[in-house]
PDB file of N, CA and C in Angstrom:
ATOM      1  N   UNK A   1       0.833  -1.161   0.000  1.00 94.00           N
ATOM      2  CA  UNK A   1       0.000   0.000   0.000  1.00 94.00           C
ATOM      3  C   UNK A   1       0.891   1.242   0.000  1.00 94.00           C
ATOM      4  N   UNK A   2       0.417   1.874  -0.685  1.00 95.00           N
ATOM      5  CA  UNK A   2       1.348   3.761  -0.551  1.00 95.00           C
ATOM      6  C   UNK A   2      -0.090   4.739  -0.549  1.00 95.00           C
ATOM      7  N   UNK A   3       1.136   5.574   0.245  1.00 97.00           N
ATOM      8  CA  UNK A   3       0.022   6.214   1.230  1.00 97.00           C
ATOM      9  C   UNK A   3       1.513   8.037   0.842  1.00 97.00           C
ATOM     10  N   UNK A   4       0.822   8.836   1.045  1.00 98.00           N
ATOM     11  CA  UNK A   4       1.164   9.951   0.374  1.00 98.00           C
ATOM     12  C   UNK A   4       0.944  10.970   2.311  1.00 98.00           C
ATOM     13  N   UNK A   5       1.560  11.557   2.813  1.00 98.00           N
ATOM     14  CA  UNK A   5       1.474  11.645   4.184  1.00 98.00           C
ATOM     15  C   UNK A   5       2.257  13.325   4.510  1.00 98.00           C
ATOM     16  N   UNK A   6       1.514  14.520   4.522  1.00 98.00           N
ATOM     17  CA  UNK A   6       1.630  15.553   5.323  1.00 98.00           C
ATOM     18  C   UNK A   6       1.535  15.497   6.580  1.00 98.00           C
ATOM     19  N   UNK A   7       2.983  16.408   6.995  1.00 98.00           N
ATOM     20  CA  UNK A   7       2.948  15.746   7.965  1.00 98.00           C
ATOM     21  C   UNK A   7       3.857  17.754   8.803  1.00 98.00           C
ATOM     22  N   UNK A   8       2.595  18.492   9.500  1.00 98.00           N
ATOM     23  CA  UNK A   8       3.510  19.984   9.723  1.00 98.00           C
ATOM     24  C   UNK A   8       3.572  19.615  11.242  1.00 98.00           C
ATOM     25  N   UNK A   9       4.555  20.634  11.524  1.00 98.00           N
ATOM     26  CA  UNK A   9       5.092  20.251  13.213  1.00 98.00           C
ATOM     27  C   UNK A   9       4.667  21.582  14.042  1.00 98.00           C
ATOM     28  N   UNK A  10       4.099  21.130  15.083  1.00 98.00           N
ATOM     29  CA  UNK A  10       3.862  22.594  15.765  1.00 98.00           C
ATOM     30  C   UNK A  10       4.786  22.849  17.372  1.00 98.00           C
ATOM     31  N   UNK A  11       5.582  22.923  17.072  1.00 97.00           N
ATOM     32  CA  UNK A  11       6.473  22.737  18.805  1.00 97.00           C
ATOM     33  C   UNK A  11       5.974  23.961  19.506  1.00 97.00           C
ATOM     34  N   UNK A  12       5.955  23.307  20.970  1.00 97.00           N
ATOM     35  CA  UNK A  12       5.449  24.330  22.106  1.00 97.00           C
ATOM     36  C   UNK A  12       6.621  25.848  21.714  1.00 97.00           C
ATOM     37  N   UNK A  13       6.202  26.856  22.058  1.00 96.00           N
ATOM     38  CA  UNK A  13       7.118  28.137  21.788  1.00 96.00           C
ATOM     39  C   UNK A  13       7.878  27.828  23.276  1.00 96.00           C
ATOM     40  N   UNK A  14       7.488  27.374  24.125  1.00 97.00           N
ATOM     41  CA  UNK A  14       8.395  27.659  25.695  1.00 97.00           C
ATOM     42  C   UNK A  14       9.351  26.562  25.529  1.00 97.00           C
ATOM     43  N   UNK A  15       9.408  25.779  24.864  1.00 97.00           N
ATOM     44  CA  UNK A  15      10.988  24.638  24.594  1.00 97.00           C
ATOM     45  C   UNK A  15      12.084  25.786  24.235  1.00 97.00           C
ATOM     46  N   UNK A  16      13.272  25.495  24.931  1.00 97.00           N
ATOM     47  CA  UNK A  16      14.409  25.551  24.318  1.00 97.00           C
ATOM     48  C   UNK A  16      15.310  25.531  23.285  1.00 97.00           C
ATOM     49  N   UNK A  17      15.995  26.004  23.106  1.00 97.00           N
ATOM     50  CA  UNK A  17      16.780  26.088  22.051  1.00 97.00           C
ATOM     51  C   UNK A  17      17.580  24.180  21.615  1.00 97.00           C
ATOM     52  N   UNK A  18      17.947  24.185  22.976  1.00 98.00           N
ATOM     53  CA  UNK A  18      18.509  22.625  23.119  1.00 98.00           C
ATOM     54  C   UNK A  18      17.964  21.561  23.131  1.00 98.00           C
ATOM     55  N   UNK A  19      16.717  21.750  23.665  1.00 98.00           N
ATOM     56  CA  UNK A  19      15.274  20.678  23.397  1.00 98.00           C
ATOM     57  C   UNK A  19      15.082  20.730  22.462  1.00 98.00           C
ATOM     58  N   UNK A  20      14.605  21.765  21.554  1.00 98.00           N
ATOM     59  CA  UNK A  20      14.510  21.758  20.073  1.00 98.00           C
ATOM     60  C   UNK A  20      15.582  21.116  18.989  1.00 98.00           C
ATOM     61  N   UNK A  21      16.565  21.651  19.245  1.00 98.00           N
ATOM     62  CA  UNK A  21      18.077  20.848  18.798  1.00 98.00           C
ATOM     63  C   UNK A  21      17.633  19.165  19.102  1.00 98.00           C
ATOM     64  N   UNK A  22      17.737  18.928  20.099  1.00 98.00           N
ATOM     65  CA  UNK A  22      17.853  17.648  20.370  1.00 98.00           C
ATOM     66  C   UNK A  22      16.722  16.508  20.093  1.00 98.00           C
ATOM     67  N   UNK A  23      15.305  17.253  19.734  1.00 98.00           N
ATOM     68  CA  UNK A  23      14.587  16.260  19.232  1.00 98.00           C
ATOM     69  C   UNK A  23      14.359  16.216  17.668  1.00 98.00           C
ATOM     70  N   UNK A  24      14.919  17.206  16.984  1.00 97.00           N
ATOM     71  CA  UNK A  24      15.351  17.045  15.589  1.00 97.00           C
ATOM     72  C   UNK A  24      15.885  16.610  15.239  1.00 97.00           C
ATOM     73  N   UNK A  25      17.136  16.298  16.257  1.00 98.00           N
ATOM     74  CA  UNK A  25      18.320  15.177  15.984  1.00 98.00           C
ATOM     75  C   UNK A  25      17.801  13.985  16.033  1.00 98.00           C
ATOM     76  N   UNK A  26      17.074  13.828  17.108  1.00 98.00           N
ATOM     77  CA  UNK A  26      16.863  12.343  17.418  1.00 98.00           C
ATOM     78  C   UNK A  26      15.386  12.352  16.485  1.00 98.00           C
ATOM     79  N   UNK A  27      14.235  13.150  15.326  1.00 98.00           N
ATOM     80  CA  UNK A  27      13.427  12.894  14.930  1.00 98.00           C
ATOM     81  C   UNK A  27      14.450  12.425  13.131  1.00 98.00           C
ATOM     82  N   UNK A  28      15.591  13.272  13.074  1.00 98.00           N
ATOM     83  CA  UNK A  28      16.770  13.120  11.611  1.00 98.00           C
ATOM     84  C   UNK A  28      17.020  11.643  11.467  1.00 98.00           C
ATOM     85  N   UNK A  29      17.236  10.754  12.669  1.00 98.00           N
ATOM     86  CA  UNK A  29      18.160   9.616  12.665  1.00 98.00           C
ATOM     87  C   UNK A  29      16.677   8.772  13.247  1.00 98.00           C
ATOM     88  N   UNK A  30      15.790   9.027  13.257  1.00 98.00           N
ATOM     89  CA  UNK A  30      14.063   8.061  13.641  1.00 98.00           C
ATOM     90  C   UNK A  30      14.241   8.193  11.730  1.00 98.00           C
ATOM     91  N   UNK A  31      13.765   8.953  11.153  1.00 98.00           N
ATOM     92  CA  UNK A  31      13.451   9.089   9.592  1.00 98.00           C
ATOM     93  C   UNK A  31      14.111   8.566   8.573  1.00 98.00           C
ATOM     94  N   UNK A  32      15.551   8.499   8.937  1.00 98.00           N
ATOM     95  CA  UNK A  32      16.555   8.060   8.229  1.00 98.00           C
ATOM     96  C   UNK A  32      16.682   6.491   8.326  1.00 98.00           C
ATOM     97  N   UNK A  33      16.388   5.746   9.567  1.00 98.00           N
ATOM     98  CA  UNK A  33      16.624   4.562   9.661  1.00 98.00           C
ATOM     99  C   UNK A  33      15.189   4.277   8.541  1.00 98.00           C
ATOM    100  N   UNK A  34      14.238   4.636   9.011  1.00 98.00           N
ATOM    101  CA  UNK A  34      13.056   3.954   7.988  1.00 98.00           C
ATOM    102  C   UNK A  34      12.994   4.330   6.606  1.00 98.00           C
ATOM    103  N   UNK A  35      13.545   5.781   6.067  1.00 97.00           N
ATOM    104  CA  UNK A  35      14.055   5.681   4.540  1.00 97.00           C
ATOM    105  C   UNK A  35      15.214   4.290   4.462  1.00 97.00           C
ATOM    106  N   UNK A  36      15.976   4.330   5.274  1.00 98.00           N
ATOM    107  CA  UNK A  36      16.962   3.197   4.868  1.00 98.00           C
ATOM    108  C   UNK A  36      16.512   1.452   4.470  1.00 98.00           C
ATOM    109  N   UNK A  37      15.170   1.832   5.331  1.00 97.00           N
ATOM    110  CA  UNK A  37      14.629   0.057   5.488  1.00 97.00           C
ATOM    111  C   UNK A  37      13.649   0.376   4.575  1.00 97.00           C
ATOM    112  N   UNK A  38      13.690   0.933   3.257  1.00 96.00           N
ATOM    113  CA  UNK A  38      13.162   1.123   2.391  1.00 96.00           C
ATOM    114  C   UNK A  38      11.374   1.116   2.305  1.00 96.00           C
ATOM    115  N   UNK A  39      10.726   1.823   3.093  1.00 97.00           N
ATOM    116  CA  UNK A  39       9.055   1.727   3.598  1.00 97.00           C
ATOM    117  C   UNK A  39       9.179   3.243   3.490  1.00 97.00           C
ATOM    118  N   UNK A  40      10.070   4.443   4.002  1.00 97.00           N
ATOM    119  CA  UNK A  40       9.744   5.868   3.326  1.00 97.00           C
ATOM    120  C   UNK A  40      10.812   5.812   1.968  1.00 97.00           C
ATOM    121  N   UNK A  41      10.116   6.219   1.187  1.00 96.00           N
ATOM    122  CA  UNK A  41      10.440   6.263   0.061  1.00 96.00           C
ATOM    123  C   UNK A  41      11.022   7.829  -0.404  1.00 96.00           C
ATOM    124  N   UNK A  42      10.146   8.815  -0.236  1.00 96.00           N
ATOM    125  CA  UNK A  42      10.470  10.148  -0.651  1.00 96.00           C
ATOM    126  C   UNK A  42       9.902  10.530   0.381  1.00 96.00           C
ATOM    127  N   UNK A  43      10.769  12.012   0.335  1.00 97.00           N
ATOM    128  CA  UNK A  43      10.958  12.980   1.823  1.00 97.00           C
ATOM    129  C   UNK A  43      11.136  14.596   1.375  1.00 97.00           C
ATOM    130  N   UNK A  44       9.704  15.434   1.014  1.00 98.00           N
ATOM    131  CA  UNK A  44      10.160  16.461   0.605  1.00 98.00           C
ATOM    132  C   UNK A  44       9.924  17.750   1.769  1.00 98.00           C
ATOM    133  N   UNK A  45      10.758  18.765   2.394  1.00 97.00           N
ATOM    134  CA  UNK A  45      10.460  19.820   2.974  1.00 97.00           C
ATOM    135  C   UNK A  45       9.162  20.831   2.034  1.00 97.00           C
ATOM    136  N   UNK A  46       8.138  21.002   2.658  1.00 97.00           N
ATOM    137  CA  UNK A  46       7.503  22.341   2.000  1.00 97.00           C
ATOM    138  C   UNK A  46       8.046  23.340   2.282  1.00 97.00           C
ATOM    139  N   UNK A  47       8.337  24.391   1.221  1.00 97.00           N
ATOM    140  CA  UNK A  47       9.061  25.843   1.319  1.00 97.00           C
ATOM    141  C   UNK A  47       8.677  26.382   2.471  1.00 97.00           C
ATOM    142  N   UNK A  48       8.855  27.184   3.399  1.00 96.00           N
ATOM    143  CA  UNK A  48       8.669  28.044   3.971  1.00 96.00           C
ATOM    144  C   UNK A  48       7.659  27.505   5.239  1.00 96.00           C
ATOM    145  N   UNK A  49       8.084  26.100   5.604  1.00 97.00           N
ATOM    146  CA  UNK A  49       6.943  25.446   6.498  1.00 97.00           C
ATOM    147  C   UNK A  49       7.656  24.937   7.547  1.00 97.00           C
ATOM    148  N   UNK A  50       7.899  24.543   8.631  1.00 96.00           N
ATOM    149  CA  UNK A  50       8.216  23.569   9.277  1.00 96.00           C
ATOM    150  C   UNK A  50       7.081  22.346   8.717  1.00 96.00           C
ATOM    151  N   UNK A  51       7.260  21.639   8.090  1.00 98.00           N
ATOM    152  CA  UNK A  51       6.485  20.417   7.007  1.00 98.00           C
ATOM    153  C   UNK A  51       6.891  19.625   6.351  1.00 98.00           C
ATOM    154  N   UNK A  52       6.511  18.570   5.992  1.00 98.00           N
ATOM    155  CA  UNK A  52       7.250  17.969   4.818  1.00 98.00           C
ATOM    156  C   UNK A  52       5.859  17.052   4.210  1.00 98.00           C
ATOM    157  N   UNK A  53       6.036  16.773   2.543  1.00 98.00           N
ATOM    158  CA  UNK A  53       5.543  15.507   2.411  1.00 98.00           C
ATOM    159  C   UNK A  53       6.172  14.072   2.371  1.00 98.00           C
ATOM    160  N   UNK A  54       5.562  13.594   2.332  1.00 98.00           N
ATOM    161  CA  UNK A  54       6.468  12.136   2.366  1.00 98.00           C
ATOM    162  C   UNK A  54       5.550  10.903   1.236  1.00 98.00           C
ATOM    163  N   UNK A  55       6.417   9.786   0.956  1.00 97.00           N
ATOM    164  CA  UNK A  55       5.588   8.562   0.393  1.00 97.00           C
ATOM    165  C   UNK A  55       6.175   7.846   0.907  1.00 97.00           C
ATOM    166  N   UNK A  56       5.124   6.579   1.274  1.00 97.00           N
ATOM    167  CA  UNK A  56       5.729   5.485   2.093  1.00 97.00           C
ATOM    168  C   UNK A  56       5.308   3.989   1.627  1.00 97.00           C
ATOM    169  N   UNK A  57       5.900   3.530   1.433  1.00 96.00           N
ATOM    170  CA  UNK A  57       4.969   1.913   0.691  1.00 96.00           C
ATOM    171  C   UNK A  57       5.435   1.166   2.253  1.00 96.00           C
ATOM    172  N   UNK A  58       4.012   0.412   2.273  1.00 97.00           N
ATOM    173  CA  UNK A  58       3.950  -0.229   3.657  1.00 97.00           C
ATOM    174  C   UNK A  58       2.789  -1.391   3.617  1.00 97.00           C
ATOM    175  N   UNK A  59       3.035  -2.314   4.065  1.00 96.00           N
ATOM    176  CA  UNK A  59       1.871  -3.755   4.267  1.00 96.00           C
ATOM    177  C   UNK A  59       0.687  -3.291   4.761  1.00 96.00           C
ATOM    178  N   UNK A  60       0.194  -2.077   5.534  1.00 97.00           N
ATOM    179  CA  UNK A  60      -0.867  -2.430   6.179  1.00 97.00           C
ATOM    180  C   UNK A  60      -0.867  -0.662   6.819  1.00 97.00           C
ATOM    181  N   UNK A  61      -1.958  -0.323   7.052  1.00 97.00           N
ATOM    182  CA  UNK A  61      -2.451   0.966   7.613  1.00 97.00           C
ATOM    183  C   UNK A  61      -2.016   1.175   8.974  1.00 97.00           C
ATOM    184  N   UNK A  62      -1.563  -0.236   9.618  1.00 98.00           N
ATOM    185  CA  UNK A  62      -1.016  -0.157  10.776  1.00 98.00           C
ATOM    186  C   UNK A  62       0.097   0.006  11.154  1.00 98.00           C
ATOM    187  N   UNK A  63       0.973  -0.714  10.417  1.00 98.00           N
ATOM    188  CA  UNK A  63       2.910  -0.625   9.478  1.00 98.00           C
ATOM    189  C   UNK A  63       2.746   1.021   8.830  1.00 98.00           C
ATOM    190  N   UNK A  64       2.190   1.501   8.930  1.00 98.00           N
ATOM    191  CA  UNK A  64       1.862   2.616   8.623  1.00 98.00           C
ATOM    192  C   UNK A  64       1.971   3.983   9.780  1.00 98.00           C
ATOM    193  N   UNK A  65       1.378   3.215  11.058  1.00 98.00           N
ATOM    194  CA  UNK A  65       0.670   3.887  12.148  1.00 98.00           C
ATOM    195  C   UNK A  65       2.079   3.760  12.548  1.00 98.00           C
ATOM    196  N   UNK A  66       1.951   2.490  12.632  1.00 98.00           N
ATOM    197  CA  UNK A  66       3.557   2.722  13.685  1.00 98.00           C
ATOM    198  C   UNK A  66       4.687   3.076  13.177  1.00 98.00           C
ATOM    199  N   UNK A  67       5.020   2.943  11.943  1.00 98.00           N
ATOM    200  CA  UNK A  67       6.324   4.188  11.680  1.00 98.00           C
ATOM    201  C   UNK A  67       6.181   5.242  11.984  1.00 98.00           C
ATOM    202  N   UNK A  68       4.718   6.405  11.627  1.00 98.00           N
ATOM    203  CA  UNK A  68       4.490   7.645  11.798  1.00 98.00           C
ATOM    204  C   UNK A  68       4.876   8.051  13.088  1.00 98.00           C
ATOM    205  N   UNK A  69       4.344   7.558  14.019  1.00 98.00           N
ATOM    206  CA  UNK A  69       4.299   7.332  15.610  1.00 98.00           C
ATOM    207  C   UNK A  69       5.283   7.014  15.964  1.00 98.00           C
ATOM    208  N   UNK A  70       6.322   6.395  15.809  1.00 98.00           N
ATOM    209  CA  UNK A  70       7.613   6.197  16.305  1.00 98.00           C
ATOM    210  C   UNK A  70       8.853   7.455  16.158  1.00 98.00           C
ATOM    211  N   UNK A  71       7.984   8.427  15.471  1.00 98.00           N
ATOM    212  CA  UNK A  71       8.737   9.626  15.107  1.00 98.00           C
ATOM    213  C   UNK A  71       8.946  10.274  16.389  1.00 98.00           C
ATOM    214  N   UNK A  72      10.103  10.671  17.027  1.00 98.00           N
ATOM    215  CA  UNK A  72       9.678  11.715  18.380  1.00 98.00           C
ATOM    216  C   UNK A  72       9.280  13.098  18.217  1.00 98.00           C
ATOM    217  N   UNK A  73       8.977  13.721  17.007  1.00 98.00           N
ATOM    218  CA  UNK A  73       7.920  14.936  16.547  1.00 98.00           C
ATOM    219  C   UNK A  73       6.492  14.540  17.044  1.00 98.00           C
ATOM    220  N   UNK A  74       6.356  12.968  16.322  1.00 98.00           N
ATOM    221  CA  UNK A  74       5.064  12.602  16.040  1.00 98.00           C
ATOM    222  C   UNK A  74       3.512  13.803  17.162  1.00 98.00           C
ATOM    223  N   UNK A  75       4.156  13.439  18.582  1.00 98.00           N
ATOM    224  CA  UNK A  75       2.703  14.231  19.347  1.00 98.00           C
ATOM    225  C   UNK A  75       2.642  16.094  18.965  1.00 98.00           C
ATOM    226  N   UNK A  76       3.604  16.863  17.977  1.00 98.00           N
ATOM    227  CA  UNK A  76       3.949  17.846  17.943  1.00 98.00           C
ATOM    228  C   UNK A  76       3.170  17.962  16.532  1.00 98.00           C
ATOM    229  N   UNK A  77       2.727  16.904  15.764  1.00 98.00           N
ATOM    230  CA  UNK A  77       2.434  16.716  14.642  1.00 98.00           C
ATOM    231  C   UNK A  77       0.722  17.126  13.716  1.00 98.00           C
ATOM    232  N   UNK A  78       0.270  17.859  12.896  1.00 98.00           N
ATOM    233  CA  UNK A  78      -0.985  17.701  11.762  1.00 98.00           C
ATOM    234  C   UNK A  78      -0.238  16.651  10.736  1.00 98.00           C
ATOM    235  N   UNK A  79      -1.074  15.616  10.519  1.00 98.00           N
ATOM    236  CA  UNK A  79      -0.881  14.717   9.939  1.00 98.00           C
ATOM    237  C   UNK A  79      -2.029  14.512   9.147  1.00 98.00           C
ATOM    238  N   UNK A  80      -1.585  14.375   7.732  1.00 98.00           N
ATOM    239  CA  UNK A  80      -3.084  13.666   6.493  1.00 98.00           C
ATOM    240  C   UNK A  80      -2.174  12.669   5.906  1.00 98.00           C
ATOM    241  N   UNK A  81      -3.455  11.763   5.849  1.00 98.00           N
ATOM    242  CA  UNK A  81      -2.958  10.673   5.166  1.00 98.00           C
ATOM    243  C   UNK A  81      -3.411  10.393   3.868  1.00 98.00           C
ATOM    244  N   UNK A  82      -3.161  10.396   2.631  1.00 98.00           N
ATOM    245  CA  UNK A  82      -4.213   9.989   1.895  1.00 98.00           C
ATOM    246  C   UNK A  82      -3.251   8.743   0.724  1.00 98.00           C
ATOM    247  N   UNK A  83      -3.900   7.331   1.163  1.00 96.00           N
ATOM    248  CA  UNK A  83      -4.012   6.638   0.224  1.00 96.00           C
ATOM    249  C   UNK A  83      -3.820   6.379  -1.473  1.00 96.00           C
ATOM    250  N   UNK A  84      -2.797   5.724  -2.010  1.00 93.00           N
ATOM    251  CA  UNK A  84      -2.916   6.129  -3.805  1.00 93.00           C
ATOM    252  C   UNK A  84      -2.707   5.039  -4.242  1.00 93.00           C
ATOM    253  N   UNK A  85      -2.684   4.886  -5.284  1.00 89.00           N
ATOM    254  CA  UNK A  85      -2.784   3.274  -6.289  1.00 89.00           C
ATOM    255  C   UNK A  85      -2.274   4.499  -7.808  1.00 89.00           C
ATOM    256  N   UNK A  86      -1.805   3.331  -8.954  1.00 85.00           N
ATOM    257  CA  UNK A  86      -1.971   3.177 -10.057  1.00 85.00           C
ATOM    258  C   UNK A  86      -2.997   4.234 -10.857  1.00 85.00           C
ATOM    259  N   UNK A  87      -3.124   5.281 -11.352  1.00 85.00           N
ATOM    260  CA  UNK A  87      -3.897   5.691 -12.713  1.00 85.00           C
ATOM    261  C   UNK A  87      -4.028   4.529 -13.363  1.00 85.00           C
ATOM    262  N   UNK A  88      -4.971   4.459 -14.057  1.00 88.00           N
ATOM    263  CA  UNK A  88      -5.163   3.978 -15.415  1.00 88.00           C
ATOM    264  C   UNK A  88      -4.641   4.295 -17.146  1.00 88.00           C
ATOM    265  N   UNK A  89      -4.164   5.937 -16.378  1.00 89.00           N
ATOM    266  CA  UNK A  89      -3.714   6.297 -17.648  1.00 89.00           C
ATOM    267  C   UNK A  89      -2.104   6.531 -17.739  1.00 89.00           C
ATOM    268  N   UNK A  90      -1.848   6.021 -16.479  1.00 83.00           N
ATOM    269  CA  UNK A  90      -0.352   6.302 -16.036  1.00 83.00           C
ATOM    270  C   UNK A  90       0.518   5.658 -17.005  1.00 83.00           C
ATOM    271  N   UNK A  91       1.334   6.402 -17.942  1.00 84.00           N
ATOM    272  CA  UNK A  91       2.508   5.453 -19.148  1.00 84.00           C
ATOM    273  C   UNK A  91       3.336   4.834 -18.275  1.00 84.00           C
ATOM    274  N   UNK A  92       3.693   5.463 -16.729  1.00 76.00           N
ATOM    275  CA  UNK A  92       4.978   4.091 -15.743  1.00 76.00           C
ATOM    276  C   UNK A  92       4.065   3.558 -14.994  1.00 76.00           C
ATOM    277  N   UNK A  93       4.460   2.326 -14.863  1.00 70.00           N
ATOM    278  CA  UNK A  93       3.923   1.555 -13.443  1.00 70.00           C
ATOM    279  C   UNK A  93       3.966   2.196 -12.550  1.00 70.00           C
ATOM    280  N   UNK A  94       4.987   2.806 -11.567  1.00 64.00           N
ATOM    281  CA  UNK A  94       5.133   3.205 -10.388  1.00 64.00           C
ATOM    282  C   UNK A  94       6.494   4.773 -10.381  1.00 64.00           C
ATOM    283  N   UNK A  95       6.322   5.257  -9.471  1.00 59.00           N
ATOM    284  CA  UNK A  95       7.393   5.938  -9.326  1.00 59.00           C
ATOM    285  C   UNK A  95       8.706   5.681  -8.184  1.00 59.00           C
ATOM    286  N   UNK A  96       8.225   4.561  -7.581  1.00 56.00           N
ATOM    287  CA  UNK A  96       8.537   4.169  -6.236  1.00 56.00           C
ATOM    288  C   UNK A  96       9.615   3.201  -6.846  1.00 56.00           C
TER     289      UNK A  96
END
């Protein structure tokens, strides 16, 4: 299944400079291990957002849940999910 996933961050304003530092670090190297284990696929920043989109091919809506959620942003997080398949009129199979 691929699933297409906005995902903007809203951090408390009273965190720190070093709290902030430090859970970006540790949200850089959460993101990176699961691009590596090949389930996030693409990872784009929106301009001018703390945001990104993402694509993720994954077994199940739940393999799904729990990567998102394992993010340490994740409770800081607006999250949409929306589901995609194949066009019909698509000339490639996939982009993934």
């Amino acid at each position: 299944m691929v699933y297409v996933v906005e995902m903007e961050v809203h951090l408390p304003e009273t965190w720190s400079e070093k709290k902030i530092a430090d859970i970006i670090a540790r949200e850089k190297e959460c993101s990176q291990k699961w691009q590596s284990s090949g389930k996030w696929k693409y990872l784009w920043r929106v301009a001018g957002k703390f945001s990104n989109i993402s694509v993720l091919e994954v077994e199940s809506p739940d393999e799904l849940h729990q990567i998102i959620s394992s993010l340490p942003l994740f409770p800081y997080m607006t999250i949409n999910v929306t589901s995609i398949c194949k066009h019909p009129n698509a000339l490639r199979e996939t982009i993934l």
